[in-house]
């Protein structure tokens, strides 16, 4: 399963084992890159007590699949995976995992950064944060996320 | 036509989804927004500044002048903040 | 232990758990980037049966520490770790792990790529590969590794 | 002076380390290389083309014109290939 949107937590160990196995008929990967996003306990100078992730079922999976496919086309990857959680999460909980394998180190690391940058700007997820005193606020987008995505359009 | 709202647009409007009768004068997303704004003060507030709103027709990102037809699913939501 | 040079295998799960815990007095990381290099079963169109990693004890640890420190200075990282194995290894064995945590996604991923690029060009390790028919050859350097390192000297 | 060899230089020379008596005329790594080349055909082969060889004095990378003294540890090895 290369794209997963789920309420349940995910197990990095299991995903790593899957990535480490060569795809059928291919050689061992040589390089595995992984990125995990966790719920921070602090954001913009306020304490985060909990976070809720809303998404657009259907469109989310379509966008994530398109992002993964774009990475597979752009770099010589063995495997690529995107897992994103939805629902209520707490500080230090895992939110997102992106991983890629390749026989080339830079292909794996660049593809991972690429998938995260596109996920951040195109996948229909919305975070609301609950502060310690019970106030809930929608998280704003950051300029830096759009800048990060744009760089992939300029150069390979 | 099925309309969907997410995040703070959903909160302002008080519903995550609504079906509206297709109006022949509605040719584009922009026309649809004009009609939706008249539904309630919540709609008006949610759709007041379309530079803050992203639009998807049948789950594909589109611009405000994109055509819409009777059986489309049209979604309005803020810029995404996942990851 | 942030720098390790060892014959024994390493456990990604344990390292990930350590990285996930905030450094004392700091906030939860938000972003964890990991890179693992594995022994490939094929290199330059020949089958690899085994690989031996030689190193320069003392200088290896000094260089790896300098590389890690440079990453910690250049990016706002919580933790950074480099583990490299030596001795005889077989296809699909883990060779190297580099990891970094940060509250900023790009800091974690860039620092990981930076540490790998410098490790590849400055850390005194030498690989010899044994083919299926018993021939042992020293692995040559690749131009691309030097190019990868050089980019960090030009731009941040 | 303690000299160390790694990878294919070690194989050509047939030793990973050797102590050589400090020669007052040796001022730089380059002078040392000239003397080492005279030790054996293995040394000559290993140190024939210094563009293929990296040098570290006291475990720090240096150029061929770097000074050396009696108590230095001087290492010769190919470009690194770990990771």
XYZ file of C-alpha atoms in Angstrom:
478
model
C 0.000 0.000 0.000
C 1.779 3.072 -1.234
C -0.808 5.714 -0.283
C -2.600 5.594 3.036
C -4.901 8.081 4.767
C -5.888 6.760 8.181
C -6.893 7.604 11.752
C -4.680 4.853 13.154
C -1.042 5.344 13.991
C 1.570 3.824 11.667
C 4.604 1.678 12.447
C 7.869 3.028 11.029
C 9.638 -0.291 11.632
C 7.182 -2.184 9.467
C 7.283 0.402 6.690
C 11.083 0.396 6.728
C 11.113 -3.416 6.403
C 8.794 -3.173 3.397
C 10.934 -0.477 1.772
C 14.110 -2.482 2.382
C 12.815 -5.394 0.320
C 13.520 -4.953 -3.377
C 10.438 -4.599 -5.610
C 9.748 -7.874 -7.454
C 12.356 -8.435 -10.152
C 14.463 -5.457 -9.117
C 17.770 -5.151 -7.273
C 18.198 -4.185 -3.622
C 17.638 -0.454 -3.173
C 20.963 0.858 -1.816
C 19.363 4.055 -0.503
C 16.302 4.601 1.689
C 15.097 8.055 2.631
C 12.402 8.633 5.251
C 10.667 11.715 6.576
C 8.284 11.745 9.537
C 6.250 14.745 10.682
C 5.175 14.839 14.326
C 2.727 17.032 16.250
C 4.730 19.826 17.878
C 3.944 20.862 21.461
C 4.584 24.502 20.555
C 3.645 26.515 17.442
C 3.973 30.276 16.850
C 4.786 30.753 20.545
C 1.698 29.063 21.918
C 1.385 25.656 23.552
C -0.440 23.038 21.515
C -2.578 20.662 23.597
C -4.132 18.780 20.667
C -4.623 18.980 16.923
C -7.417 17.877 14.618
C -6.786 17.006 10.999
C -9.690 17.337 8.589
C -9.449 16.199 4.965
C -11.414 15.811 1.737
C -11.953 12.054 1.355
C -11.441 10.982 -2.231
C -9.618 14.080 -3.384
C -6.928 13.500 -0.737
C -6.098 10.024 -2.056
C -6.179 11.268 -5.660
C -3.764 14.119 -4.933
C -1.384 11.960 -2.890
C -1.330 9.346 -5.667
C -0.580 12.046 -8.242
C 2.270 13.407 -6.077
C 3.759 9.941 -5.620
C 3.430 9.185 -9.347
C 5.152 12.469 -10.220
C 8.074 11.506 -7.961
C 8.275 8.016 -9.486
C 8.429 9.578 -12.965
C 10.967 12.241 -12.084
C 13.476 10.030 -10.213
C 14.597 6.406 -10.665
C 12.858 5.091 -7.550
C 12.272 1.531 -6.430
C 9.422 2.272 -4.049
C 7.699 5.387 -2.759
C 5.154 5.672 0.029
C 2.997 8.395 1.607
C 1.018 7.863 4.814
C -1.019 10.665 6.399
C -3.154 10.543 9.512
C -6.468 12.342 10.110
C -8.569 12.959 13.217
C -7.456 14.067 16.672
C -3.742 13.938 17.482
C -1.602 14.968 20.430
C 1.940 16.376 20.812
C 4.638 13.968 19.598
C 2.066 11.869 17.675
C 3.109 10.882 14.170
C 1.204 12.830 11.478
C 2.843 11.971 8.185
C 5.442 9.616 6.729
C 7.032 9.925 3.308
C 9.621 7.430 2.099
C 11.486 6.530 -1.077
C 14.041 3.940 -2.137
C 16.510 4.101 -4.999
C 19.916 2.871 -6.045
C 20.897 6.552 -6.070
C 21.185 8.412 -2.788
C 20.163 11.783 -4.185
C 17.137 10.360 -6.005
C 15.793 8.972 -2.723
C 16.400 12.137 -0.687
C 15.183 14.560 -3.351
C 12.038 12.522 -4.050
C 11.226 12.526 -0.319
C 11.609 16.316 -0.075
C 9.595 16.739 -3.306
C 6.693 14.624 -2.043
C 6.608 16.513 1.283
C 6.689 19.913 -0.441
C 3.800 19.006 -2.755
C 1.829 17.323 0.016
C 2.143 20.514 2.101
C 0.723 22.703 -0.662
C -1.665 20.462 -2.633
C -3.068 17.653 -0.478
C -6.437 18.718 0.992
C -5.742 18.454 4.721
C -6.507 21.174 7.256
C -5.120 21.407 10.764
C -6.831 23.038 13.708
C -4.857 23.442 16.902
C -6.239 23.460 20.417
C -4.280 25.505 22.955
C -3.883 24.587 26.627
C -6.746 26.960 27.573
C -9.154 25.260 25.160
C -9.117 27.741 22.285
C -9.256 26.083 18.855
C -7.785 27.819 15.816
C -7.261 26.899 12.202
C -3.580 26.757 11.310
C -2.515 29.339 8.695
C -0.467 28.489 5.650
C 3.149 29.531 5.581
C 4.779 31.404 2.739
C 7.830 29.134 3.099
C 5.782 26.072 2.109
C 4.842 27.619 -1.231
C 8.460 28.715 -1.815
C 9.592 25.161 -1.075
C 7.212 23.766 -3.677
C 8.030 26.329 -6.326
C 11.720 25.358 -6.447
C 10.786 22.004 -8.042
C 9.201 23.830 -10.957
C 12.374 25.757 -11.737
C 15.106 23.159 -11.656
C 15.328 19.428 -11.497
C -25.151 20.360 -7.866
C -23.342 19.140 -4.773
C -21.408 21.778 -2.851
C -18.828 20.871 -0.204
C -17.154 23.021 2.429
C -14.106 22.321 4.567
C -12.318 23.795 7.598
C -13.372 27.367 8.500
C -15.675 27.672 5.460
C -17.612 24.659 6.790
C -17.790 26.315 10.218
C -19.075 29.642 8.871
C -21.699 27.952 6.711
C -22.658 25.404 9.387
C -22.698 22.480 6.958
C -20.099 20.311 5.266
C -22.251 19.701 2.194
C -25.389 20.977 0.513
C -27.246 20.223 -2.691
C -28.414 23.217 -4.663
C -30.756 23.267 -7.607
C -28.893 23.914 -10.817
C -29.521 27.395 -12.121
C -29.182 27.807 -15.916
C -27.589 31.233 -15.469
C -24.671 29.697 -13.563
C -21.897 29.081 -16.091
C -18.773 29.322 -13.931
C -17.559 28.906 -10.355
C -17.702 32.684 -10.080
C -21.442 32.705 -10.975
C -22.024 29.950 -8.409
C -20.222 31.954 -5.704
C -22.515 34.944 -6.385
C -25.580 32.742 -5.829
C -24.153 30.999 -2.734
C -23.326 34.320 -1.058
C -27.057 35.093 -1.038
C -27.948 31.921 0.894
C -27.041 33.174 4.398
C -24.761 35.531 6.303
C -22.601 32.468 6.994
C -22.205 31.844 3.260
C -21.498 35.509 2.717
C -18.781 35.479 5.367
C -17.195 32.240 4.134
C -17.079 33.349 0.503
C -16.425 37.065 1.076
C -12.788 37.058 -0.058
C -12.166 34.444 -2.724
C -8.390 35.064 -2.610
C -8.505 33.097 0.676
C -10.512 30.246 -0.860
C -9.440 27.315 -3.023
C -11.927 25.671 -5.390
C -12.108 22.100 -6.691
C -14.592 20.861 -9.296
C -14.983 17.097 -9.217
C -11.967 16.968 -6.880
C -9.641 18.793 -9.274
C -8.241 22.271 -8.441
C -9.723 24.945 -10.702
C -9.730 28.713 -11.113
C -12.754 30.887 -10.343
C -13.708 31.175 -14.032
C -13.863 27.383 -14.518
C -17.223 26.146 -15.948
C -19.670 24.223 -13.751
C -22.608 22.014 -14.757
C -25.566 20.309 -13.036
C -23.839 17.127 -11.908
C -20.585 18.634 -10.679
C -19.243 18.342 -7.163
C -17.893 21.775 -6.254
C -15.752 22.172 -3.140
C -14.643 25.349 -1.350
C -11.861 25.299 1.220
C -8.919 27.284 2.611
C -5.317 26.753 1.459
C -4.203 23.362 2.756
C -2.187 22.933 5.965
C -1.456 19.209 6.301
C 1.859 17.415 6.572
C 25.647 8.529 21.154
C 25.597 10.762 18.142
C 28.575 9.294 16.257
C 29.091 5.562 16.033
C 31.538 3.469 13.981
C 30.875 -0.201 14.594
C 30.985 -3.726 13.167
C 27.579 -4.573 14.635
C 24.327 -3.900 12.868
C 22.151 -1.009 14.109
C 18.465 -0.886 14.937
C 16.544 1.831 13.087
C 13.559 1.467 15.438
C 15.648 2.258 18.490
C 17.379 5.200 16.811
C 14.025 6.597 15.678
C 12.666 6.370 19.243
C 15.691 8.273 20.515
C 15.325 10.948 17.837
C 11.612 11.308 18.553
C 12.262 12.290 22.159
C 12.915 16.004 22.524
C 16.403 16.934 23.718
C 16.322 17.897 27.430
C 14.646 21.276 27.863
C 13.628 21.539 24.227
C 10.304 21.150 22.451
C 9.189 18.080 20.458
C 10.963 18.011 17.104
C 8.137 18.199 14.540
C 10.338 16.838 11.747
C 12.568 13.760 11.597
C 14.646 12.941 8.535
C 16.429 9.602 8.135
C 18.709 8.186 5.483
C 19.907 4.574 5.376
C 22.467 3.191 2.937
C 22.343 -0.546 2.220
C 24.742 -2.901 0.427
C 23.533 -3.237 -3.169
C 23.526 -6.669 -4.818
C 24.632 -5.074 -8.103
C 27.120 -2.291 -8.834
C 28.449 -1.096 -12.210
C 26.808 -4.105 -13.891
C 28.457 -6.777 -11.774
C 26.948 -8.862 -9.000
C 28.174 -8.039 -5.507
C 28.557 -11.092 -3.242
C 30.087 -9.268 -0.278
C 31.722 -5.996 0.685
C 34.454 -5.103 3.153
C 34.654 -1.664 4.723
C 38.055 -0.494 5.926
C 38.505 2.745 7.858
C 41.053 4.930 9.667
C 40.234 4.537 13.375
C 40.457 7.850 15.160
C 40.362 10.021 12.071
C 36.996 8.528 11.099
C 35.368 9.554 14.367
C 36.990 13.009 14.216
C 35.726 13.652 10.679
C 32.204 12.365 11.408
C 32.013 14.549 14.520
C 33.151 17.582 12.497
C 30.516 16.856 9.826
C 27.771 16.505 12.433
C 28.890 19.686 14.223
C 28.889 21.595 10.919
C 25.283 20.480 10.314
C 24.252 21.464 13.861
C 25.758 24.929 13.310
C 24.258 25.452 9.875
C 20.668 24.373 10.631
C 18.466 24.692 13.741
C 18.551 21.001 14.639
C 17.375 19.246 17.779
C 19.444 16.109 17.316
C 21.738 14.716 14.641
C 23.238 11.247 14.418
C 25.674 9.383 12.154
C 26.242 5.622 12.394
C 28.609 3.808 10.009
C 29.498 0.139 9.954
C 32.883 -1.396 9.126
C 34.041 -4.950 8.361
C 32.420 -7.528 6.105
C 28.886 -6.893 4.875
C 26.492 -8.645 2.495
C 23.813 -7.446 0.051
C 20.916 -5.676 1.771
C 22.942 -5.179 4.971
C 22.728 -1.723 6.500
C 25.944 0.310 6.012
C 25.162 3.805 7.178
C 22.451 5.774 8.941
C 22.196 9.550 9.083
C 19.361 11.286 10.902
C 18.355 14.765 12.013
C 15.459 16.329 13.898
C 14.223 19.897 13.769
C 11.084 21.948 14.153
C 11.617 22.876 10.486
C 11.070 20.245 7.808
C 13.669 21.602 5.406
C 16.328 21.946 8.108
C 15.990 18.235 8.919
C 16.039 17.037 5.286
C 18.823 19.374 4.151
C 21.012 18.541 7.153
C 20.598 14.826 6.403
C 21.629 15.275 2.755
C 24.523 17.537 3.817
C 25.881 14.988 6.299
C 25.669 12.176 3.718
C 27.395 14.280 1.036
C 30.287 15.180 3.347
C 30.536 11.657 4.748
C 30.823 10.326 1.187
C 33.741 12.636 0.340
C 35.569 13.234 3.652
C 35.092 10.341 6.071
C 38.010 7.876 5.708
C 36.170 4.684 4.749
C 37.117 2.462 1.803
C 34.914 -0.203 0.253
C 36.145 -3.305 -1.508
C 33.604 -5.439 -3.328
C 33.770 -9.161 -3.853
C 32.049 -10.460 -6.979
C 30.258 -13.828 -7.236
C 33.389 -15.415 -8.798
C 35.567 -14.352 -5.878
C 37.334 -11.332 -7.408
C 37.868 -8.489 -4.945
C 38.133 -4.896 -6.166
C 38.417 -1.525 -4.510
C 35.402 0.647 -5.263
C 36.211 3.804 -7.241
C 35.010 7.243 -6.282
C 32.257 8.826 -8.295
C 32.379 12.309 -9.737
C 28.763 12.797 -8.672
C 29.716 12.492 -4.995
C 32.124 15.403 -5.248
C 29.551 17.457 -7.172
C 27.002 16.710 -4.453
C 29.341 17.998 -1.777
C 30.389 21.085 -3.667
C 26.836 22.439 -3.852
C 26.855 23.071 -0.076
C 29.812 25.418 -0.477
C 27.987 27.597 -2.991
C 24.591 28.166 -1.457
C 22.923 27.555 1.855
C 57.708 9.272 12.150
C 54.712 6.934 11.924
C 53.411 6.281 8.414
C 50.035 4.671 7.771
C 48.593 3.193 4.588
C 45.008 2.258 3.750
C 43.071 0.358 1.062
C 45.069 -0.361 -2.130
C 48.106 1.610 -0.913
C 48.291 -0.742 2.080
C 48.032 -3.728 -0.289
C 50.814 -2.492 -2.603
C 53.121 -1.724 0.308
C 52.224 -4.894 2.207
C 51.902 -3.115 5.557
C 49.311 -0.898 7.215
C 51.869 1.041 9.230
C 55.601 1.609 9.456
C 57.917 3.736 11.567
C 60.652 5.511 9.710
C 63.608 7.353 11.153
C 63.180 11.075 10.828
C 65.419 12.554 8.171
C 66.392 16.215 8.699
C 66.148 16.922 4.965
C 62.443 16.034 4.981
C 60.556 19.283 5.373
C 57.251 18.513 3.661
C 54.963 15.627 2.727
C 56.430 15.850 -0.772
C 59.981 15.291 0.572
C 58.682 12.315 2.582
C 57.066 10.793 -0.509
C 60.397 11.004 -2.380
C 62.100 9.027 0.393
C 59.277 6.477 0.756
C 59.273 5.727 -2.990
C 62.860 4.408 -2.575
C 61.857 1.851 0.087
C 60.476 -0.852 -2.265
C 58.786 -1.397 -5.624
C 55.517 -1.653 -3.633
C 56.068 1.823 -2.186
C 56.970 3.095 -5.624
C 53.773 1.688 -7.099
C 51.542 2.928 -4.281
C 52.946 6.473 -4.373
C 53.590 6.718 -8.147
C 50.728 9.110 -8.916
C 49.990 11.414 -6.000
C 46.887 12.808 -7.716
C 45.276 9.474 -6.756
C 46.407 9.716 -3.143
C 45.040 11.692 -0.192
C 47.319 12.698 2.677
C 46.519 13.312 6.348
C 49.015 14.587 8.911
C 47.937 13.839 12.483
C 44.559 12.797 11.068
C 43.894 16.121 9.324
C 43.703 16.383 5.507
C 46.688 18.290 4.098
C 48.225 19.202 0.745
C 51.461 17.696 -0.530
C 53.487 20.758 0.476
C 52.378 20.592 4.127
C 55.270 20.474 6.642
C 56.062 17.266 8.555
C 58.130 16.784 11.706
C 59.580 13.873 13.702
C 56.539 13.023 15.825
C 53.876 13.322 13.129
C 51.517 10.533 12.063
C 51.350 10.705 8.270
C 48.681 8.710 6.424
C 48.384 7.935 2.706
C 45.144 6.605 1.237
C 42.892 6.700 -1.840
C 39.879 9.026 -2.118
C 37.245 7.778 0.314
C 34.347 5.526 -0.747
C 32.215 4.957 2.352
C 28.541 5.705 2.904
